[in-house]
Coordinates of C-alpha atoms in Angstrom, one line a residue:
Chain W
M288 CA 69.2 104.6 75.1
T289 CA 70.2 108.1 74.0
T290 CA 68.5 110.9 75.9
P291 CA 69.0 114.2 74.1
E292 CA 70.1 117.1 76.3
K293 CA 67.3 119.5 77.2
N294 CA 69.2 122.7 76.7
G295 CA 71.5 121.6 73.9
F296 CA 71.4 121.8 70.2
P297 CA 72.9 119.2 67.9
G298 CA 76.6 119.5 67.7
K299 CA 77.0 121.6 70.9
G300 CA 79.5 119.1 72.3
L301 CA 81.5 119.3 69.1
I302 CA 81.6 123.1 69.1
K303 CA 82.6 123.2 72.8
G304 CA 85.3 120.7 72.1
L305 CA 86.7 122.6 69.2
G306 CA 86.6 125.8 71.3
I307 CA 88.8 124.2 73.9
T308 CA 91.1 122.8 71.3
L309 CA 91.4 126.3 69.7
K310 CA 92.1 127.8 73.1
T311 CA 94.9 125.3 73.7
M312 CA 96.2 125.8 70.2
V313 CA 96.8 129.5 70.7
S314 CA 98.1 129.2 74.3
R315 CA 101.8 128.5 74.9
A316 CA 102.8 124.8 74.6
G317 CA 104.3 123.2 77.6
T318 CA 106.5 120.8 75.6
Q319 CA 109.9 120.1 77.0
Q320 CA 112.6 119.4 74.4
Y321 CA 113.8 116.5 76.3
P322 CA 116.9 115.0 74.7
D323 CA 118.2 118.4 73.8
V324 CA 117.2 120.1 77.0
E325 CA 117.7 118.2 80.3
P326 CA 114.6 118.4 82.5
E327 CA 114.9 120.3 85.8
L328 CA 114.3 117.8 88.5
P329 CA 113.9 118.5 92.2
A330 CA 116.8 117.7 94.5
R331 CA 114.9 114.9 96.2
S332 CA 114.1 113.2 93.0
R333 CA 114.9 109.5 93.2
G334 CA 116.8 108.7 90.0
V335 CA 119.9 106.7 90.9
I336 CA 121.9 105.8 94.0
G337 CA 125.4 107.2 94.4
L338 CA 128.0 105.7 96.7
M339 CA 130.6 107.7 98.5
E340 CA 133.1 104.9 99.1
S341 CA 135.2 106.7 101.7
N342 CA 132.2 106.9 104.1
C343 CA 131.4 103.2 103.8
T344 CA 132.4 101.0 106.7
V345 CA 131.0 97.8 105.3
C346 CA 128.4 97.6 108.1
M347 CA 126.0 95.8 105.7
L348 CA 123.0 97.6 107.0
C349 CA 121.9 98.7 103.6
A350 CA 122.2 95.2 102.1
R351 CA 120.2 93.7 105.1
E352 CA 117.5 96.3 105.1
C353 CA 116.9 96.3 101.3
P354 CA 113.4 94.8 100.7
D355 CA 114.6 92.8 97.7
W356 CA 118.2 92.3 98.5
C357 CA 119.6 94.0 95.4
I358 CA 122.8 95.3 97.1
Y359 CA 125.8 93.0 97.0
I360 CA 128.7 93.6 99.3
D361 CA 132.0 91.7 99.7
S362 CA 134.8 92.8 102.0
H363 CA 137.9 91.6 103.8
K364 CA 139.6 92.6 107.0
E365 CA 142.9 94.3 107.0
T366 CA 145.2 94.9 109.9
V367 CA 146.4 98.5 110.2
E368 CA 149.4 99.4 112.4
V369 CA 148.7 102.7 114.0
P370 CA 151.8 104.3 115.3
G371 CA 151.6 104.9 119.0
A372 CA 148.7 102.5 119.5
A373 CA 149.3 99.4 121.7
R374 CA 147.7 97.0 119.3
A375 CA 147.2 96.8 115.6
R376 CA 143.6 97.7 114.4
Q377 CA 141.3 95.8 112.2
R378 CA 139.7 97.6 109.4
N379 CA 137.1 96.5 106.9
V380 CA 138.0 97.0 103.3
L381 CA 135.4 97.0 100.6
D382 CA 135.9 94.6 97.8
R383 CA 132.6 94.8 96.0
F384 CA 129.6 97.1 96.3
D385 CA 127.1 96.4 93.6
I386 CA 123.5 97.6 93.2
D387 CA 121.3 95.7 90.8
F388 CA 119.0 98.4 89.4
S389 CA 117.0 95.8 87.6
L390 CA 115.8 94.7 91.0
C391 CA 115.9 98.0 92.9
M392 CA 112.5 99.2 93.9
Y393 CA 113.7 102.8 94.4
C394 CA 112.3 102.9 98.0
G395 CA 115.4 104.6 99.5
I396 CA 115.5 102.5 102.6
C397 CA 119.3 101.8 102.1
I398 CA 120.0 105.5 102.0
E399 CA 117.8 106.1 105.1
V400 CA 119.5 103.3 107.2
C401 CA 123.1 104.1 106.2
P402 CA 124.6 105.4 109.5
F403 CA 127.6 106.9 107.9
D404 CA 126.0 108.8 104.9
A405 CA 127.7 106.7 102.2
L406 CA 124.6 106.5 100.0
F407 CA 122.8 109.3 98.2
W408 CA 120.0 109.9 95.8
A409 CA 120.9 111.6 92.5
P410 CA 118.2 112.7 90.1
D411 CA 119.9 111.2 87.0
F412 CA 117.6 108.7 85.3
A413 CA 119.2 108.1 81.9
Y414 CA 120.9 104.8 82.4
A415 CA 118.6 102.4 80.5
E416 CA 120.4 99.5 79.0
G417 CA 119.9 97.1 76.2
D418 CA 121.0 94.2 78.3
I419 CA 119.6 93.7 81.8
R420 CA 122.9 92.5 83.2
N421 CA 124.3 96.0 82.6
L422 CA 122.0 97.4 85.1
L423 CA 124.2 95.9 87.8
H424 CA 126.2 99.0 88.7
D425 CA 129.5 98.3 90.4
R426 CA 131.2 100.6 92.9
G427 CA 133.1 102.5 90.3
R428 CA 129.8 103.3 88.4
L429 CA 128.0 104.1 91.7
G430 CA 130.9 106.4 92.6
E431 CA 130.4 108.3 89.3
H432 CA 126.8 108.9 90.2
M433 CA 127.9 111.0 93.2
A434 CA 128.7 113.8 90.7
G435 CA 125.0 114.3 90.2
V436 CA 124.0 114.5 93.8
P437 CA 122.5 117.9 94.5
A438 CA 122.5 119.7 97.8
P439 CA 119.4 118.9 99.9
P440 CA 116.7 121.6 99.8
P441 CA 116.3 123.7 103.0
H442 CA 113.5 122.6 105.2
D443 CA 110.3 124.5 105.8
P444 CA 111.0 127.0 108.6
N445 CA 107.8 125.9 110.4
G446 CA 109.1 122.4 110.7
E447 CA 112.2 121.0 112.3
P448 CA 115.6 121.5 110.7
S449 CA 117.2 118.4 109.2
K450 CA 119.2 116.1 111.3
E451 CA 122.4 117.2 109.6
E452 CA 121.6 120.9 110.3
S453 CA 120.8 120.4 114.0
T454 CA 123.9 118.3 114.6
A455 CA 126.1 120.8 112.8
A456 CA 124.5 123.6 114.9
K457 CA 125.2 121.5 118.1
K458 CA 128.8 121.0 117.1
G459 CA 129.2 124.6 116.3
G460 CA 127.8 125.6 119.7
A461 CA 130.2 123.2 121.5
R462 CA 133.2 124.6 119.9
Chain O
M133 CA 55.5 78.0 53.2
A134 CA 51.9 77.8 54.2
T135 CA 52.2 78.5 57.8
A136 CA 54.0 81.5 59.2
R137 CA 56.8 80.5 61.5
E138 CA 57.5 82.4 64.6
M139 CA 61.1 82.7 65.6
T140 CA 62.7 84.0 68.7
V141 CA 66.0 85.7 68.4
G142 CA 67.7 86.1 71.7
V143 CA 67.5 84.2 75.0
G144 CA 66.0 80.8 74.9
A145 CA 65.4 78.3 72.1
G146 CA 63.7 78.8 68.8
A147 CA 63.4 76.1 66.2
E148 CA 66.2 73.6 66.3
Q149 CA 68.0 75.1 63.3
L150 CA 67.5 78.7 64.4
D151 CA 68.7 78.1 67.9
T152 CA 71.5 80.6 68.7
T153 CA 74.2 78.8 70.5
E154 CA 75.7 80.4 73.5
M155 CA 79.2 81.5 72.9
V156 CA 81.9 81.8 75.6
L157 CA 84.0 84.8 75.0
N158 CA 87.2 85.6 76.9
I159 CA 88.0 89.2 77.3
G160 CA 91.5 89.4 78.5
P161 CA 93.8 88.6 80.3
Q162 CA 95.5 90.7 77.6
H163 CA 93.0 93.2 76.3
P164 CA 93.4 96.9 75.7
S165 CA 90.2 97.7 77.5
T166 CA 90.9 95.9 80.7
H167 CA 93.9 98.1 81.5
G168 CA 95.7 95.2 83.1
V169 CA 95.3 91.5 83.2
L170 CA 91.7 91.2 84.3
R171 CA 90.0 88.3 82.5
L172 CA 86.3 88.3 81.9
K173 CA 84.7 85.0 81.0
L174 CA 81.5 86.0 79.2
K175 CA 78.7 83.9 77.9
L176 CA 77.1 85.6 74.9
D177 CA 73.9 85.1 73.2
G178 CA 74.4 87.0 70.0
E179 CA 75.5 90.4 71.2
R180 CA 73.9 90.1 74.6
V181 CA 75.9 89.0 77.6
T182 CA 74.1 86.3 79.6
A183 CA 76.7 85.6 82.2
C184 CA 79.9 87.2 83.3
E185 CA 82.6 85.8 85.5
P186 CA 85.6 88.0 86.4
V187 CA 88.6 85.8 86.6
V188 CA 91.2 87.4 88.8
G189 CA 94.6 86.5 89.9
Y190 CA 96.8 87.0 86.8
M191 CA 98.8 89.6 88.6
H192 CA 98.9 88.0 92.0
R193 CA 102.1 88.9 93.6
G194 CA 101.5 87.5 97.1
A195 CA 101.6 90.9 98.7
E196 CA 100.0 89.7 101.9
K197 CA 102.4 86.8 102.3
L198 CA 105.3 89.1 101.6
F199 CA 104.1 91.4 104.3
E200 CA 104.7 88.6 106.8
V201 CA 108.4 88.4 106.0
R202 CA 109.2 92.1 105.8
D203 CA 109.6 94.6 108.6
Y204 CA 107.2 97.5 108.9
R205 CA 109.3 100.0 106.9
Q206 CA 109.7 97.5 104.1
I207 CA 105.9 96.8 104.2
L208 CA 105.3 100.5 103.3
M209 CA 107.3 100.0 100.2
L210 CA 105.2 96.9 99.2
A211 CA 101.9 98.5 100.3
N212 CA 102.3 101.5 98.0
R213 CA 102.6 99.2 95.0
H214 CA 99.4 97.1 94.8
D215 CA 97.4 100.1 93.8
W216 CA 99.9 102.1 91.8
L217 CA 97.5 105.0 91.3
S218 CA 97.0 105.7 95.0
A219 CA 100.4 104.9 96.5
F220 CA 100.3 107.5 99.2
C221 CA 96.9 106.5 100.5
S222 CA 97.8 102.8 100.5
E223 CA 101.0 103.3 102.5
L224 CA 99.0 105.6 104.8
G225 CA 96.6 102.8 105.7
V226 CA 99.4 100.5 106.8
A227 CA 101.1 103.3 108.8
L228 CA 97.8 104.0 110.6
A229 CA 97.3 100.4 111.5
V230 CA 100.8 100.0 112.9
E231 CA 100.7 103.3 114.7
R232 CA 97.4 102.3 116.4
L233 CA 98.8 99.0 117.5
M234 CA 102.0 100.6 118.8
G235 CA 100.1 103.5 120.4
I236 CA 102.1 106.1 118.6
E237 CA 100.7 109.6 118.6
V238 CA 101.5 111.2 115.2
P239 CA 102.5 114.9 115.4
E240 CA 99.8 117.3 114.3
R241 CA 101.8 118.8 111.5
A242 CA 102.4 115.3 110.1
T243 CA 98.7 114.5 110.3
W244 CA 97.7 117.6 108.3
L245 CA 100.4 117.1 105.8
R246 CA 99.3 113.5 105.3
T247 CA 95.7 114.7 104.8
A248 CA 96.8 117.2 102.2
L249 CA 98.9 114.7 100.4
A250 CA 96.2 112.0 100.5
E251 CA 93.8 114.4 98.9
L252 CA 96.3 115.3 96.2
N253 CA 96.8 111.6 95.6
R254 CA 93.1 111.2 95.2
V255 CA 93.1 113.9 92.6
L256 CA 96.0 112.2 90.8
N257 CA 94.1 108.9 90.8
H258 CA 90.8 110.4 89.6
L259 CA 92.5 112.4 86.8
M260 CA 94.0 109.2 85.5
F261 CA 90.5 107.6 85.2
L262 CA 89.0 110.9 83.9
G263 CA 91.5 110.6 81.1
S264 CA 91.5 106.9 80.4
Y265 CA 87.7 106.3 80.6
P266 CA 86.8 108.6 77.7
L267 CA 89.8 107.1 75.8
E268 CA 88.3 103.6 76.2
I269 CA 85.0 104.6 74.7
G270 CA 86.6 106.6 71.9
A271 CA 87.2 110.1 73.0
I272 CA 90.9 110.6 72.6
T273 CA 91.4 114.2 73.5
P274 CA 90.5 114.3 77.3
V275 CA 93.4 112.2 78.3
F276 CA 95.9 114.9 77.2
Y277 CA 94.1 117.5 79.4
A278 CA 94.0 115.0 82.3
F279 CA 97.6 114.2 82.0
R280 CA 98.6 117.9 81.9
E281 CA 97.0 118.3 85.3
R282 CA 98.5 115.1 86.6
E283 CA 101.9 116.4 85.5
T284 CA 101.4 119.6 87.5
L285 CA 100.5 117.7 90.7
Q286 CA 103.2 115.0 90.2
A287 CA 105.8 117.8 90.2
V288 CA 104.5 118.8 93.6
F289 CA 104.8 115.2 94.8
E290 CA 108.2 114.8 93.3
E291 CA 109.5 117.8 95.0
V292 CA 108.4 116.6 98.4
A293 CA 108.9 112.8 98.2
G294 CA 111.2 112.3 95.3
G295 CA 108.9 109.9 93.5
R296 CA 106.2 110.4 90.9
M297 CA 104.2 107.2 91.6
H298 CA 105.6 105.3 94.5
F299 CA 106.0 108.2 96.9
M300 CA 107.4 106.2 99.9
F301 CA 106.8 109.3 102.0
N302 CA 105.0 107.8 105.0
R303 CA 106.8 106.3 107.8
I304 CA 105.5 104.7 111.0
G305 CA 104.9 107.7 113.3
G306 CA 104.7 110.4 110.6
L307 CA 106.4 111.3 107.4
K308 CA 109.9 110.7 106.0
E309 CA 111.1 114.2 106.4
E310 CA 110.1 117.8 106.6
V311 CA 108.8 119.4 103.4
P312 CA 111.2 121.8 101.5
A313 CA 111.0 125.5 102.3
G314 CA 108.2 127.2 100.2
W315 CA 106.7 123.9 99.2
T316 CA 103.3 124.5 100.7
T317 CA 103.0 127.8 98.7
R318 CA 104.1 126.0 95.5
A319 CA 101.7 123.2 96.1
R320 CA 98.9 125.7 96.6
Q321 CA 99.9 127.4 93.3
A322 CA 99.7 124.0 91.6
I323 CA 96.3 123.4 93.0
G324 CA 95.1 126.8 91.8
E325 CA 96.5 126.1 88.4
V326 CA 94.8 122.7 88.2
R327 CA 91.5 124.2 89.4
R328 CA 91.7 127.0 86.8
R329 CA 92.3 124.5 84.0
M330 CA 89.8 121.8 85.1
P331 CA 86.9 123.4 83.2
D332 CA 88.8 122.4 80.0
L333 CA 88.5 118.8 80.8
D334 CA 85.0 119.3 82.2
N335 CA 83.7 121.1 79.2
L336 CA 85.2 118.6 76.8
I337 CA 83.5 115.5 78.1
R338 CA 80.9 115.9 80.8
R339 CA 78.0 117.0 78.5
N340 CA 79.4 115.7 75.2
E341 CA 76.5 114.1 73.3
I342 CA 78.5 111.1 72.2
F343 CA 79.8 110.5 75.7
L344 CA 76.3 110.9 77.1
A345 CA 74.9 108.4 74.5
R346 CA 77.5 105.9 75.4
T347 CA 77.2 106.2 79.2
R348 CA 73.8 107.4 80.3
G349 CA 71.6 104.6 81.4
V350 CA 74.3 102.1 80.7
G351 CA 75.4 99.7 83.4
V352 CA 73.0 100.7 86.1
L353 CA 74.1 99.5 89.6
S354 CA 71.5 99.9 92.3
A355 CA 72.4 100.9 95.8
E356 CA 71.3 97.5 97.1
Q357 CA 73.5 95.7 94.6
A358 CA 76.4 97.9 95.5
A359 CA 76.0 97.3 99.2
A360 CA 75.5 93.6 98.6
Y361 CA 78.8 93.3 96.7
G362 CA 80.7 95.5 99.1
V363 CA 81.2 98.1 96.5
S364 CA 82.6 101.3 97.9
G365 CA 84.1 104.6 96.9
P366 CA 83.0 106.8 94.0
V367 CA 81.4 103.8 92.3
A368 CA 79.1 103.1 95.2
R369 CA 78.4 106.8 95.8
A370 CA 77.3 107.1 92.2
S371 CA 74.6 104.6 93.0
G372 CA 73.4 106.7 95.9
L373 CA 75.2 104.7 98.6
D374 CA 76.1 107.7 100.7
F375 CA 79.1 106.3 102.6
D376 CA 82.4 107.9 102.9
L377 CA 84.8 107.1 105.7
R378 CA 86.2 110.6 105.7
R379 CA 82.9 111.8 107.1
D380 CA 81.5 108.6 108.7
E381 CA 84.6 107.5 110.5
P382 CA 87.1 110.2 110.2
Y383 CA 90.8 109.4 110.4
L384 CA 93.7 111.8 110.0
A385 CA 92.5 115.4 110.1
Y386 CA 89.2 114.7 108.3
G387 CA 87.3 115.1 111.6
E388 CA 88.2 118.7 111.7
L389 CA 87.4 119.3 108.1
D390 CA 84.0 119.6 106.6
V391 CA 84.1 117.0 103.9
P392 CA 81.4 117.4 101.3
I393 CA 80.5 114.0 99.9
V394 CA 79.8 113.8 96.1
T395 CA 76.9 111.5 95.4
R396 CA 74.7 110.6 92.5
T397 CA 71.6 108.5 92.4
A398 CA 71.5 107.3 88.8
G399 CA 74.1 104.6 89.3
D400 CA 75.0 104.5 85.6
C401 CA 78.3 104.9 83.9
H402 CA 77.8 108.7 83.5
A403 CA 77.0 109.1 87.2
R404 CA 80.1 107.2 88.2
F405 CA 82.2 109.4 85.9
E406 CA 80.5 112.6 87.3
C407 CA 81.3 111.5 90.8
L408 CA 84.9 111.3 90.0
L409 CA 84.9 114.6 88.2
D410 CA 83.2 116.4 91.1
Q411 CA 85.4 114.7 93.6
V412 CA 88.4 116.3 92.0
Y413 CA 87.1 119.8 92.8
V414 CA 86.3 118.8 96.3
S415 CA 89.7 117.2 96.9
L416 CA 91.5 120.2 95.5
D417 CA 89.6 122.4 98.0
L418 CA 90.3 120.0 100.9
A419 CA 94.0 119.8 100.0
E420 CA 94.3 123.6 99.8
R421 CA 92.6 124.0 103.2
C422 CA 95.0 121.4 104.7
L423 CA 98.0 123.1 103.3
S424 CA 96.9 126.5 104.7
H425 CA 96.5 124.8 108.1
V426 CA 99.9 123.2 107.8
D427 CA 101.4 126.7 107.5
T428 CA 100.0 127.6 111.0
L429 CA 101.6 124.5 112.6
T430 CA 105.1 124.1 113.8
G431 CA 106.9 121.1 115.2
P432 CA 108.2 117.7 114.0
V433 CA 106.7 115.6 111.3
N434 CA 107.8 112.3 112.6
T435 CA 108.3 110.5 115.9
R436 CA 111.5 109.0 117.3
L437 CA 111.2 105.2 116.8
P438 CA 113.1 102.4 118.6
K439 CA 115.9 101.0 116.5
V440 CA 113.8 97.9 115.8
V441 CA 110.1 98.6 115.3
K442 CA 108.0 95.9 116.9
A443 CA 104.3 96.1 117.1
P444 CA 103.1 94.7 120.4
E445 CA 101.0 91.5 120.5
G446 CA 97.5 92.1 119.4
H447 CA 95.4 93.0 116.4
T448 CA 93.7 96.0 114.9
Y449 CA 91.7 96.9 111.8
A450 CA 92.3 100.2 110.2
W451 CA 90.3 101.3 107.2
T452 CA 90.7 104.3 105.0
E453 CA 88.8 105.9 102.2
N454 CA 91.2 105.3 99.3
P455 CA 90.5 107.0 96.0
L456 CA 88.9 103.9 94.6
G457 CA 87.0 102.9 97.7
I458 CA 87.5 101.5 101.1
N459 CA 90.8 99.8 101.9
G460 CA 91.1 97.8 105.0
Y461 CA 94.1 96.6 106.8
Y462 CA 93.7 93.8 109.4
L463 CA 97.0 93.6 111.3
V464 CA 97.8 90.8 113.6
S465 CA 101.0 91.0 115.5
R466 CA 102.7 88.5 117.8
G467 CA 105.2 91.1 119.0
E468 CA 107.8 90.5 116.4
K469 CA 109.3 92.9 114.0
T470 CA 107.2 91.5 111.2
P471 CA 103.4 91.2 111.3
W472 CA 102.0 87.7 111.8
R473 CA 99.3 88.5 109.3
L474 CA 98.3 91.7 107.5
K475 CA 95.1 91.2 105.6
L476 CA 94.4 93.6 102.8
R477 CA 90.9 94.5 101.9
T478 CA 91.2 96.4 98.6
A479 CA 88.6 98.5 97.0
S480 CA 89.1 97.3 93.4
Y481 CA 88.6 93.7 94.4
A482 CA 85.2 94.3 95.8
N483 CA 84.2 96.7 93.1
V484 CA 85.0 94.2 90.3
Q485 CA 82.8 91.5 91.8
A486 CA 79.8 93.6 91.0
L487 CA 80.6 93.1 87.3
S488 CA 79.1 89.6 87.4
T489 CA 75.6 91.1 87.8
L490 CA 76.2 94.4 86.2
L491 CA 77.2 93.0 82.8
V492 CA 74.4 90.5 82.5
G493 CA 71.9 91.7 80.0
C494 CA 74.1 94.3 78.5
L495 CA 75.4 94.4 74.9
V496 CA 79.0 93.8 74.0
P497 CA 79.5 97.4 72.8
D498 CA 78.5 98.6 76.2
L499 CA 80.8 96.2 77.9
V500 CA 83.8 98.4 77.6
A501 CA 81.9 101.4 78.8
I502 CA 80.8 99.6 81.9
L503 CA 84.1 97.9 82.5
G504 CA 86.0 101.2 82.3
S505 CA 83.5 103.0 84.6
M506 CA 84.1 100.6 87.5
F507 CA 87.4 102.3 88.1
F508 CA 89.7 99.6 89.2
V509 CA 93.4 98.9 89.2
V510 CA 94.3 95.4 88.4
G511 CA 97.2 95.3 90.9
D512 CA 94.7 96.3 93.5
I513 CA 92.4 93.4 92.6
D514 CA 95.1 90.7 92.6
K515 CA 97.4 92.1 95.3

């Protein structure tokens, strides 16, 4: 079954291999000292989802659009008296906003559908747990993740600017 | 004894006492060489395989049925998971099918970016097998070199899509968002770096004597057999079946690109491996050309969609040249926001079927070499 190479001498492969190993040995190692040095992750990195509670209007779009329904939202209605207004207004108040990261598929659909920009990706990834139940992050924990949310990277000048940039430009022009 | 007794060792019966009984051996579903839960039911006569039956379905997740109860955006998320090594190409196929049914014209910039990313995804997929296949037959070193290159390219993907495996960057009508400023340059740099370092991997393994001894002439699949089983992709091209959708039925921007097709005629394990290795160089070139072209294009990368995406009533079949072979998507819509049926034709499923003839007559030690050279992802078989 073995067909010897025509232009090879015995042990050629071994010598070649050792040569490459030697080359790698004397070149700089690319090791990242992970637990001591945090990795530099790009801004779009999908690590964990942060919740900005003040932006949430309990519209439930995220919970409905989630492919595996890992977002749990409870709320109640409150009546707010606005001075000067004829009638009291109804307002949704968030009671519970949980994301079960043991179910989450990290697709980012919830963040995309959120019409009020209440959800954000943060690159933090170090939240492994010994107990699967602890992967259910409540709104307090999700709010803490907001601290790690980076500024979005600027778009390629050849492409279109981001939706936020163009609306900001429009608003600036109107003023 | 007065008379010399003749005995036959191997197939068939000898004397009653010397008859070798056939043994049924199960490889898998949990076996290190099957990288996943593929089970092979082998009939062995001594060391020789007399029959092989691949038993699939241990990782069946009902993807096709799930597609029927998910809207088109959620389907992309599911579609990039059955073949976890070619996520971008898999979601692309679904997007192409839906776009065709809805009559959406994808912006040119998005098309070229998609082509570039699809080719980079192909490199990622191939590098995985270029590392894991030598590992399976005993060469431990190449995997480290393969993963070094993978890491470089994954950083490119992570910067643009945020994911390292499940990119979720396609959308119906284009891409999720514009690429970050300077990304195309950095991606080209990464491609250059990978191309510069590829000879390391290449020199380590391609002409290694031990590797040649294990793979050359082993597990020969003829072009007829490949065609009969519906084998496609690099596995079929290694048998001389010169068929590549990127050239033969171009989608995306492949029509405007000159796509060189890597083929071999030997059809053995080594030919399959070489097809993959040479395809990496070709794909790197293609991706670089696409990225250079992207820089000359301006405009949006996605189209405005209605609030609820509904494909009109009808059906369409889109097929793409995925890294592992041809993936087909038969989409039947009844005008609702979910498909009525979305049939997946996956490359791995067809490729693995050929094992039932390919393994017959081979020895058990060659089995792992042949199995690894069929380049499949179990998730892609079982869906």
